[in-house]
Amino acid sequence: MRVDYIDDPNAPAINSVVPSVVALVMDNGRVLMIHRTDNDFWALPGGGHDPGESISDTVIREVREETGYNVEVERLTGIYTNPNHVMAYDNGEVRQQFSIAFRARLISGEARTSSESSAVCWLTPAEIARLDLHPSMRQRIQDALEPSADGPAIR
């Protein structure tokens, strides 16, 4: 289980920073979304970077693990390191956000859930606007769908 804190003065003290990724995968105007089992929010697929992987390999692995789909990384859309976004896990880890967001292209596969995803859906941006998302995930989706002329978002 995971509890997310953002701009909360009562958040527990950070004891870990783990680079992680999320991927915005588009298909026919729809975005690949998962319902996370650890915090009960809807989100883009993604997760922690493992030793020995390239960051692109992390994106590919995490999307496949959580959704059943194979993707190809297209481009960076943002880097998010807000020290006021803290994630507390059941095992005592309290992690500062360090998330790298990418756009990815669907290659193949079929939807399947995992221990980290209770639902895998293709949704339009209008449908996503009505979902229960953490504010930081909304920001990642917005930045990926409406990229800045100045390049990737750095937040």
Short mmCIF file of N, CA and C in Angstrom, two decimals:
data_model
loop_
_atom_site.label_atom_id
_atom_site.label_comp_id
_atom_site.label_asym_id
_atom_site.label_seq_id
_atom_site.Cartn_x
_atom_site.Cartn_y
_atom_site.Cartn_z
N MET A 1 0.84 -1.18 0.00
CA MET A 1 0.00 0.00 0.00
C MET A 1 0.88 1.25 0.00
N ARG A 2 0.36 2.32 -0.53
CA ARG A 2 1.10 3.57 -0.65
C ARG A 2 0.18 4.73 -0.34
N VAL A 3 0.70 5.72 0.37
CA VAL A 3 -0.02 6.95 0.63
C VAL A 3 0.78 8.09 0.01
N ASP A 4 0.12 8.89 -0.82
CA ASP A 4 0.76 10.03 -1.47
C ASP A 4 0.46 11.30 -0.68
N TYR A 5 1.49 12.10 -0.46
CA TYR A 5 1.35 13.41 0.17
C TYR A 5 1.89 14.45 -0.80
N ILE A 6 1.21 15.56 -0.93
CA ILE A 6 1.73 16.65 -1.75
C ILE A 6 1.47 17.96 -1.01
N ASP A 7 2.54 18.72 -0.83
CA ASP A 7 2.47 19.99 -0.11
C ASP A 7 1.80 19.81 1.25
N ASP A 8 2.09 18.71 1.92
CA ASP A 8 1.49 18.40 3.22
C ASP A 8 2.57 18.52 4.31
N PRO A 9 2.46 19.51 5.19
CA PRO A 9 3.48 19.68 6.23
C PRO A 9 3.54 18.50 7.20
N ASN A 10 2.51 17.65 7.22
CA ASN A 10 2.49 16.49 8.10
C ASN A 10 3.01 15.22 7.42
N ALA A 11 3.55 15.35 6.21
CA ALA A 11 4.09 14.18 5.51
C ALA A 11 5.30 13.65 6.29
N PRO A 12 5.49 12.34 6.27
CA PRO A 12 6.66 11.78 6.95
C PRO A 12 7.96 12.20 6.28
N ALA A 13 9.06 12.08 6.99
CA ALA A 13 10.38 12.47 6.47
C ALA A 13 10.82 11.52 5.36
N ILE A 14 11.38 12.08 4.31
CA ILE A 14 11.88 11.31 3.17
C ILE A 14 13.10 10.51 3.59
N ASN A 15 13.15 9.22 3.17
CA ASN A 15 14.34 8.40 3.42
C ASN A 15 14.83 7.69 2.16
N SER A 16 14.25 8.06 0.99
CA SER A 16 14.60 7.36 -0.24
C SER A 16 14.27 8.23 -1.46
N VAL A 17 15.10 8.09 -2.49
CA VAL A 17 14.81 8.67 -3.80
C VAL A 17 15.08 7.57 -4.82
N VAL A 18 14.06 7.22 -5.60
CA VAL A 18 14.18 6.16 -6.60
C VAL A 18 13.71 6.71 -7.93
N PRO A 19 14.59 6.77 -8.94
CA PRO A 19 14.11 7.20 -10.26
C PRO A 19 13.01 6.27 -10.75
N SER A 20 11.96 6.86 -11.29
CA SER A 20 10.86 6.07 -11.84
C SER A 20 10.42 6.69 -13.16
N VAL A 21 9.59 5.98 -13.87
CA VAL A 21 9.11 6.43 -15.18
C VAL A 21 7.59 6.30 -15.25
N VAL A 22 6.98 7.08 -16.12
CA VAL A 22 5.61 6.87 -16.57
C VAL A 22 5.61 7.04 -18.08
N ALA A 23 4.64 6.41 -18.72
CA ALA A 23 4.56 6.49 -20.18
C ALA A 23 3.15 6.84 -20.62
N LEU A 24 3.04 7.87 -21.44
CA LEU A 24 1.77 8.19 -22.08
C LEU A 24 1.80 7.51 -23.44
N VAL A 25 0.96 6.47 -23.56
CA VAL A 25 0.86 5.69 -24.80
C VAL A 25 -0.46 6.05 -25.45
N MET A 26 -0.41 6.48 -26.71
CA MET A 26 -1.62 6.88 -27.44
C MET A 26 -1.96 5.84 -28.51
N ASP A 27 -3.26 5.67 -28.73
CA ASP A 27 -3.75 4.83 -29.82
C ASP A 27 -5.10 5.38 -30.26
N ASN A 28 -5.19 5.87 -31.48
CA ASN A 28 -6.44 6.42 -32.03
C ASN A 28 -7.07 7.46 -31.11
N GLY A 29 -6.26 8.37 -30.58
CA GLY A 29 -6.76 9.45 -29.75
C GLY A 29 -7.05 9.08 -28.32
N ARG A 30 -6.79 7.84 -27.96
CA ARG A 30 -7.03 7.37 -26.59
C ARG A 30 -5.69 7.14 -25.88
N VAL A 31 -5.72 7.28 -24.56
CA VAL A 31 -4.52 7.14 -23.73
C VAL A 31 -4.64 5.86 -22.91
N LEU A 32 -3.54 5.12 -22.82
CA LEU A 32 -3.50 3.90 -22.02
C LEU A 32 -3.39 4.27 -20.54
N MET A 33 -4.37 3.83 -19.75
CA MET A 33 -4.43 4.14 -18.32
C MET A 33 -4.57 2.85 -17.52
N ILE A 34 -4.08 2.91 -16.27
CA ILE A 34 -4.27 1.79 -15.36
C ILE A 34 -4.91 2.30 -14.07
N HIS A 35 -5.59 1.41 -13.38
CA HIS A 35 -6.06 1.71 -12.03
C HIS A 35 -5.08 1.00 -11.10
N ARG A 36 -4.33 1.79 -10.32
CA ARG A 36 -3.26 1.28 -9.48
C ARG A 36 -3.81 0.57 -8.25
N THR A 37 -3.17 -0.54 -7.90
CA THR A 37 -3.59 -1.28 -6.71
C THR A 37 -2.94 -0.72 -5.45
N ASP A 38 -1.82 0.01 -5.56
CA ASP A 38 -1.11 0.46 -4.36
C ASP A 38 -1.69 1.74 -3.75
N ASN A 39 -2.30 2.61 -4.57
CA ASN A 39 -2.85 3.85 -4.00
C ASN A 39 -4.29 4.13 -4.44
N ASP A 40 -4.87 3.23 -5.22
CA ASP A 40 -6.28 3.31 -5.65
C ASP A 40 -6.58 4.50 -6.55
N PHE A 41 -5.56 5.02 -7.23
CA PHE A 41 -5.73 6.09 -8.21
C PHE A 41 -5.58 5.53 -9.62
N TRP A 42 -6.16 6.24 -10.58
CA TRP A 42 -5.88 5.98 -11.99
C TRP A 42 -4.55 6.66 -12.33
N ALA A 43 -3.81 6.08 -13.26
CA ALA A 43 -2.48 6.60 -13.58
C ALA A 43 -2.02 6.11 -14.94
N LEU A 44 -0.98 6.74 -15.44
CA LEU A 44 -0.24 6.21 -16.57
C LEU A 44 0.57 5.02 -16.07
N PRO A 45 0.82 4.03 -16.91
CA PRO A 45 1.67 2.92 -16.46
C PRO A 45 3.09 3.41 -16.21
N GLY A 46 3.74 2.78 -15.25
CA GLY A 46 5.12 3.14 -14.95
C GLY A 46 5.57 2.55 -13.64
N GLY A 47 6.84 2.81 -13.31
CA GLY A 47 7.38 2.29 -12.07
C GLY A 47 8.85 2.56 -11.95
N GLY A 48 9.48 1.91 -10.98
CA GLY A 48 10.86 2.18 -10.62
C GLY A 48 11.89 1.63 -11.60
N HIS A 49 12.96 2.39 -11.69
CA HIS A 49 14.12 2.04 -12.52
C HIS A 49 14.95 0.98 -11.80
N ASP A 50 15.28 -0.11 -12.48
CA ASP A 50 16.09 -1.18 -11.90
C ASP A 50 17.55 -1.05 -12.30
N PRO A 51 18.47 -1.44 -11.42
CA PRO A 51 19.90 -1.43 -11.78
C PRO A 51 20.14 -2.26 -13.04
N GLY A 52 21.02 -1.76 -13.89
CA GLY A 52 21.37 -2.48 -15.12
C GLY A 52 20.48 -2.18 -16.30
N GLU A 53 19.45 -1.38 -16.12
CA GLU A 53 18.54 -1.02 -17.22
C GLU A 53 18.88 0.37 -17.75
N SER A 54 18.61 0.57 -19.03
CA SER A 54 18.53 1.94 -19.55
C SER A 54 17.16 2.47 -19.16
N ILE A 55 16.99 3.77 -19.14
CA ILE A 55 15.70 4.34 -18.75
C ILE A 55 14.62 3.95 -19.77
N SER A 56 14.99 3.83 -21.05
CA SER A 56 14.03 3.36 -22.07
C SER A 56 13.59 1.92 -21.79
N ASP A 57 14.54 1.08 -21.36
CA ASP A 57 14.19 -0.29 -21.01
C ASP A 57 13.21 -0.33 -19.84
N THR A 58 13.37 0.60 -18.89
CA THR A 58 12.45 0.68 -17.76
C THR A 58 11.04 0.97 -18.24
N VAL A 59 10.90 1.94 -19.15
CA VAL A 59 9.58 2.28 -19.70
C VAL A 59 8.95 1.05 -20.34
N ILE A 60 9.70 0.39 -21.21
CA ILE A 60 9.19 -0.77 -21.95
C ILE A 60 8.78 -1.87 -20.98
N ARG A 61 9.62 -2.17 -19.99
CA ARG A 61 9.33 -3.23 -19.02
C ARG A 61 8.10 -2.89 -18.18
N GLU A 62 8.06 -1.67 -17.65
CA GLU A 62 6.94 -1.30 -16.77
C GLU A 62 5.60 -1.31 -17.51
N VAL A 63 5.57 -0.78 -18.73
CA VAL A 63 4.30 -0.80 -19.49
C VAL A 63 3.87 -2.23 -19.75
N ARG A 64 4.81 -3.09 -20.15
CA ARG A 64 4.47 -4.49 -20.43
C ARG A 64 3.99 -5.20 -19.15
N GLU A 65 4.71 -4.98 -18.02
CA GLU A 65 4.32 -5.64 -16.76
C GLU A 65 2.93 -5.22 -16.30
N GLU A 66 2.61 -3.94 -16.40
CA GLU A 66 1.36 -3.42 -15.84
C GLU A 66 0.17 -3.50 -16.78
N THR A 67 0.43 -3.60 -18.10
CA THR A 67 -0.69 -3.54 -19.06
C THR A 67 -0.77 -4.70 -20.05
N GLY A 68 0.34 -5.40 -20.30
CA GLY A 68 0.36 -6.43 -21.32
C GLY A 68 0.77 -5.93 -22.69
N TYR A 69 0.99 -4.63 -22.83
CA TYR A 69 1.33 -4.04 -24.13
C TYR A 69 2.82 -3.83 -24.29
N ASN A 70 3.28 -3.99 -25.54
CA ASN A 70 4.66 -3.69 -25.91
C ASN A 70 4.68 -2.31 -26.56
N VAL A 71 5.64 -1.48 -26.15
CA VAL A 71 5.73 -0.12 -26.66
C VAL A 71 7.16 0.21 -27.08
N GLU A 72 7.26 1.29 -27.83
CA GLU A 72 8.55 1.86 -28.20
C GLU A 72 8.56 3.30 -27.69
N VAL A 73 9.63 3.67 -26.99
CA VAL A 73 9.74 5.02 -26.45
C VAL A 73 9.99 6.01 -27.58
N GLU A 74 9.20 7.10 -27.58
CA GLU A 74 9.33 8.12 -28.62
C GLU A 74 10.11 9.34 -28.15
N ARG A 75 9.70 9.90 -26.98
CA ARG A 75 10.37 11.12 -26.53
C ARG A 75 10.09 11.40 -25.06
N LEU A 76 10.95 12.20 -24.49
CA LEU A 76 10.81 12.68 -23.13
C LEU A 76 9.76 13.78 -23.10
N THR A 77 8.87 13.75 -22.10
CA THR A 77 7.86 14.81 -21.97
C THR A 77 8.00 15.61 -20.68
N GLY A 78 8.75 15.08 -19.69
CA GLY A 78 8.91 15.84 -18.46
C GLY A 78 9.73 15.11 -17.41
N ILE A 79 10.29 15.91 -16.50
CA ILE A 79 11.02 15.39 -15.34
C ILE A 79 10.40 16.05 -14.11
N TYR A 80 10.03 15.23 -13.12
CA TYR A 80 9.28 15.70 -11.96
C TYR A 80 10.01 15.27 -10.68
N THR A 81 10.50 16.26 -9.92
CA THR A 81 11.29 15.98 -8.72
C THR A 81 10.83 16.80 -7.53
N ASN A 82 9.56 17.09 -7.42
CA ASN A 82 9.02 17.91 -6.36
C ASN A 82 9.31 17.29 -4.99
N PRO A 83 10.16 17.93 -4.15
CA PRO A 83 10.44 17.37 -2.83
C PRO A 83 9.24 17.44 -1.89
N ASN A 84 8.20 18.15 -2.28
CA ASN A 84 6.98 18.20 -1.48
C ASN A 84 5.95 17.15 -1.91
N HIS A 85 6.33 16.30 -2.85
CA HIS A 85 5.51 15.14 -3.20
C HIS A 85 6.21 13.92 -2.63
N VAL A 86 5.60 13.36 -1.59
CA VAL A 86 6.18 12.27 -0.83
C VAL A 86 5.25 11.06 -0.90
N MET A 87 5.84 9.88 -1.07
CA MET A 87 5.08 8.63 -1.12
C MET A 87 5.55 7.74 0.01
N ALA A 88 4.64 7.39 0.91
CA ALA A 88 4.95 6.53 2.05
C ALA A 88 4.42 5.13 1.78
N TYR A 89 5.31 4.13 1.92
CA TYR A 89 4.96 2.74 1.66
C TYR A 89 4.83 1.97 2.97
N ASP A 90 4.10 0.87 2.93
CA ASP A 90 3.88 0.03 4.11
C ASP A 90 5.18 -0.47 4.74
N ASN A 91 6.22 -0.64 3.94
CA ASN A 91 7.47 -1.19 4.45
C ASN A 91 8.35 -0.17 5.15
N GLY A 92 7.86 1.08 5.30
CA GLY A 92 8.64 2.12 5.98
C GLY A 92 9.38 3.05 5.05
N GLU A 93 9.45 2.70 3.76
CA GLU A 93 10.10 3.59 2.80
C GLU A 93 9.24 4.83 2.62
N VAL A 94 9.88 5.99 2.63
CA VAL A 94 9.21 7.26 2.35
C VAL A 94 10.00 7.92 1.24
N ARG A 95 9.43 7.93 0.07
CA ARG A 95 10.14 8.29 -1.15
C ARG A 95 9.78 9.68 -1.65
N GLN A 96 10.80 10.44 -2.01
CA GLN A 96 10.57 11.70 -2.73
C GLN A 96 10.29 11.38 -4.18
N GLN A 97 9.34 12.08 -4.76
CA GLN A 97 9.05 11.92 -6.17
C GLN A 97 10.30 12.17 -7.01
N PHE A 98 10.55 11.27 -7.95
CA PHE A 98 11.58 11.47 -8.99
C PHE A 98 11.08 10.69 -10.19
N SER A 99 10.30 11.34 -11.02
CA SER A 99 9.63 10.66 -12.12
C SER A 99 10.00 11.28 -13.45
N ILE A 100 10.32 10.43 -14.40
CA ILE A 100 10.65 10.86 -15.75
C ILE A 100 9.52 10.37 -16.66
N ALA A 101 8.90 11.30 -17.37
CA ALA A 101 7.73 10.97 -18.19
C ALA A 101 8.10 10.94 -19.67
N PHE A 102 7.50 10.00 -20.38
CA PHE A 102 7.78 9.78 -21.79
C PHE A 102 6.49 9.61 -22.58
N ARG A 103 6.57 9.87 -23.87
CA ARG A 103 5.54 9.42 -24.82
C ARG A 103 6.08 8.12 -25.41
N ALA A 104 5.18 7.17 -25.62
CA ALA A 104 5.56 5.89 -26.21
C ALA A 104 4.51 5.49 -27.23
N ARG A 105 4.95 4.67 -28.17
CA ARG A 105 4.10 4.22 -29.27
C ARG A 105 3.76 2.75 -29.07
N LEU A 106 2.48 2.42 -29.23
CA LEU A 106 2.01 1.05 -29.12
C LEU A 106 2.58 0.23 -30.27
N ILE A 107 3.12 -0.96 -29.94
CA ILE A 107 3.64 -1.88 -30.95
C ILE A 107 2.74 -3.10 -31.06
N SER A 108 2.43 -3.73 -29.92
CA SER A 108 1.63 -4.96 -29.94
C SER A 108 1.16 -5.28 -28.52
N GLY A 109 0.45 -6.39 -28.41
CA GLY A 109 0.03 -6.88 -27.11
C GLY A 109 -1.46 -6.82 -26.92
N GLU A 110 -1.89 -7.34 -25.78
CA GLU A 110 -3.29 -7.35 -25.38
C GLU A 110 -3.38 -6.93 -23.93
N ALA A 111 -4.45 -6.23 -23.60
CA ALA A 111 -4.64 -5.74 -22.23
C ALA A 111 -4.69 -6.90 -21.24
N ARG A 112 -3.93 -6.73 -20.15
CA ARG A 112 -4.00 -7.65 -19.02
C ARG A 112 -3.60 -6.88 -17.77
N THR A 113 -4.21 -7.22 -16.67
CA THR A 113 -3.88 -6.58 -15.41
C THR A 113 -2.69 -7.30 -14.77
N SER A 114 -2.22 -6.74 -13.65
CA SER A 114 -1.10 -7.32 -12.92
C SER A 114 -1.33 -7.08 -11.43
N SER A 115 -0.35 -7.43 -10.62
CA SER A 115 -0.47 -7.16 -9.19
C SER A 115 -0.47 -5.66 -8.91
N GLU A 116 -0.01 -4.84 -9.87
CA GLU A 116 0.05 -3.39 -9.70
C GLU A 116 -1.11 -2.66 -10.38
N SER A 117 -1.88 -3.37 -11.21
CA SER A 117 -2.97 -2.73 -11.96
C SER A 117 -4.23 -3.58 -11.90
N SER A 118 -5.30 -3.00 -11.37
CA SER A 118 -6.56 -3.74 -11.29
C SER A 118 -7.43 -3.53 -12.53
N ALA A 119 -7.07 -2.54 -13.36
CA ALA A 119 -7.78 -2.29 -14.62
C ALA A 119 -6.80 -1.67 -15.61
N VAL A 120 -6.98 -2.01 -16.87
CA VAL A 120 -6.19 -1.46 -17.98
C VAL A 120 -7.19 -0.99 -19.02
N CYS A 121 -7.16 0.32 -19.34
CA CYS A 121 -8.17 0.88 -20.23
C CYS A 121 -7.55 1.89 -21.20
N TRP A 122 -8.15 1.98 -22.37
CA TRP A 122 -7.84 3.04 -23.32
C TRP A 122 -8.93 4.10 -23.17
N LEU A 123 -8.55 5.31 -22.80
CA LEU A 123 -9.53 6.36 -22.51
C LEU A 123 -9.21 7.64 -23.25
N THR A 124 -10.24 8.38 -23.59
CA THR A 124 -10.05 9.69 -24.22
C THR A 124 -9.64 10.70 -23.15
N PRO A 125 -9.01 11.80 -23.56
CA PRO A 125 -8.68 12.84 -22.58
C PRO A 125 -9.92 13.32 -21.81
N ALA A 126 -11.07 13.40 -22.44
CA ALA A 126 -12.29 13.82 -21.74
C ALA A 126 -12.68 12.81 -20.67
N GLU A 127 -12.54 11.52 -20.95
CA GLU A 127 -12.84 10.49 -19.95
C GLU A 127 -11.84 10.55 -18.80
N ILE A 128 -10.58 10.79 -19.11
CA ILE A 128 -9.54 10.89 -18.07
C ILE A 128 -9.82 12.07 -17.14
N ALA A 129 -10.35 13.15 -17.68
CA ALA A 129 -10.64 14.34 -16.87
C ALA A 129 -11.61 14.03 -15.74
N ARG A 130 -12.42 12.99 -15.90
CA ARG A 130 -13.42 12.63 -14.88
C ARG A 130 -12.92 11.59 -13.87
N LEU A 131 -11.71 11.08 -14.08
CA LEU A 131 -11.18 10.03 -13.21
C LEU A 131 -10.56 10.58 -11.94
N ASP A 132 -10.41 9.70 -10.95
CA ASP A 132 -9.72 10.03 -9.71
C ASP A 132 -8.22 9.82 -9.93
N LEU A 133 -7.52 10.92 -10.19
CA LEU A 133 -6.07 10.90 -10.42
C LEU A 133 -5.39 11.76 -9.37
N HIS A 134 -4.17 11.38 -9.01
CA HIS A 134 -3.36 12.25 -8.16
C HIS A 134 -3.03 13.50 -8.97
N PRO A 135 -3.00 14.69 -8.34
CA PRO A 135 -2.70 15.92 -9.09
C PRO A 135 -1.39 15.86 -9.87
N SER A 136 -0.39 15.17 -9.34
CA SER A 136 0.89 15.08 -10.05
C SER A 136 0.74 14.28 -11.35
N MET A 137 -0.14 13.28 -11.36
CA MET A 137 -0.36 12.49 -12.58
C MET A 137 -1.11 13.33 -13.61
N ARG A 138 -2.07 14.12 -13.17
CA ARG A 138 -2.77 15.03 -14.10
C ARG A 138 -1.77 15.95 -14.80
N GLN A 139 -0.80 16.45 -14.02
CA GLN A 139 0.21 17.35 -14.60
C GLN A 139 1.04 16.63 -15.66
N ARG A 140 1.45 15.40 -15.39
CA ARG A 140 2.23 14.63 -16.36
C ARG A 140 1.45 14.41 -17.65
N ILE A 141 0.16 14.07 -17.51
CA ILE A 141 -0.67 13.84 -18.69
C ILE A 141 -0.83 15.13 -19.48
N GLN A 142 -1.11 16.22 -18.80
CA GLN A 142 -1.25 17.52 -19.47
C GLN A 142 0.03 17.89 -20.22
N ASP A 143 1.17 17.73 -19.56
CA ASP A 143 2.45 18.08 -20.19
C ASP A 143 2.74 17.20 -21.41
N ALA A 144 2.35 15.93 -21.35
CA ALA A 144 2.59 15.02 -22.47
C ALA A 144 1.65 15.28 -23.64
N LEU A 145 0.39 15.66 -23.33
CA LEU A 145 -0.58 15.92 -24.39
C LEU A 145 -0.40 17.29 -25.03
N GLU A 146 0.08 18.26 -24.25
CA GLU A 146 0.27 19.63 -24.74
C GLU A 146 1.71 20.06 -24.51
N PRO A 147 2.66 19.49 -25.27
CA PRO A 147 4.06 19.79 -25.01
C PRO A 147 4.38 21.28 -25.25
N SER A 148 5.32 21.77 -24.46
CA SER A 148 5.75 23.15 -24.57
C SER A 148 6.70 23.31 -25.75
N ALA A 149 6.68 24.49 -26.36
CA ALA A 149 7.64 24.80 -27.42
C ALA A 149 9.05 24.88 -26.87
N ASP A 150 9.16 25.03 -25.54
CA ASP A 150 10.46 25.11 -24.88
C ASP A 150 11.06 23.75 -24.59
N GLY A 151 10.37 22.67 -24.92
CA GLY A 151 10.87 21.33 -24.65
C GLY A 151 10.15 20.67 -23.50
N PRO A 152 10.71 19.57 -22.97
CA PRO A 152 10.07 18.83 -21.90
C PRO A 152 9.86 19.69 -20.65
N ALA A 153 8.84 19.37 -19.90
CA ALA A 153 8.56 20.05 -18.63
C ALA A 153 9.60 19.62 -17.61
N ILE A 154 10.10 20.55 -16.84
CA ILE A 154 11.00 20.27 -15.73
C ILE A 154 10.32 20.84 -14.49
N ARG A 155 9.82 19.96 -13.64
CA ARG A 155 9.07 20.41 -12.46
C ARG A 155 9.58 19.73 -11.21
#
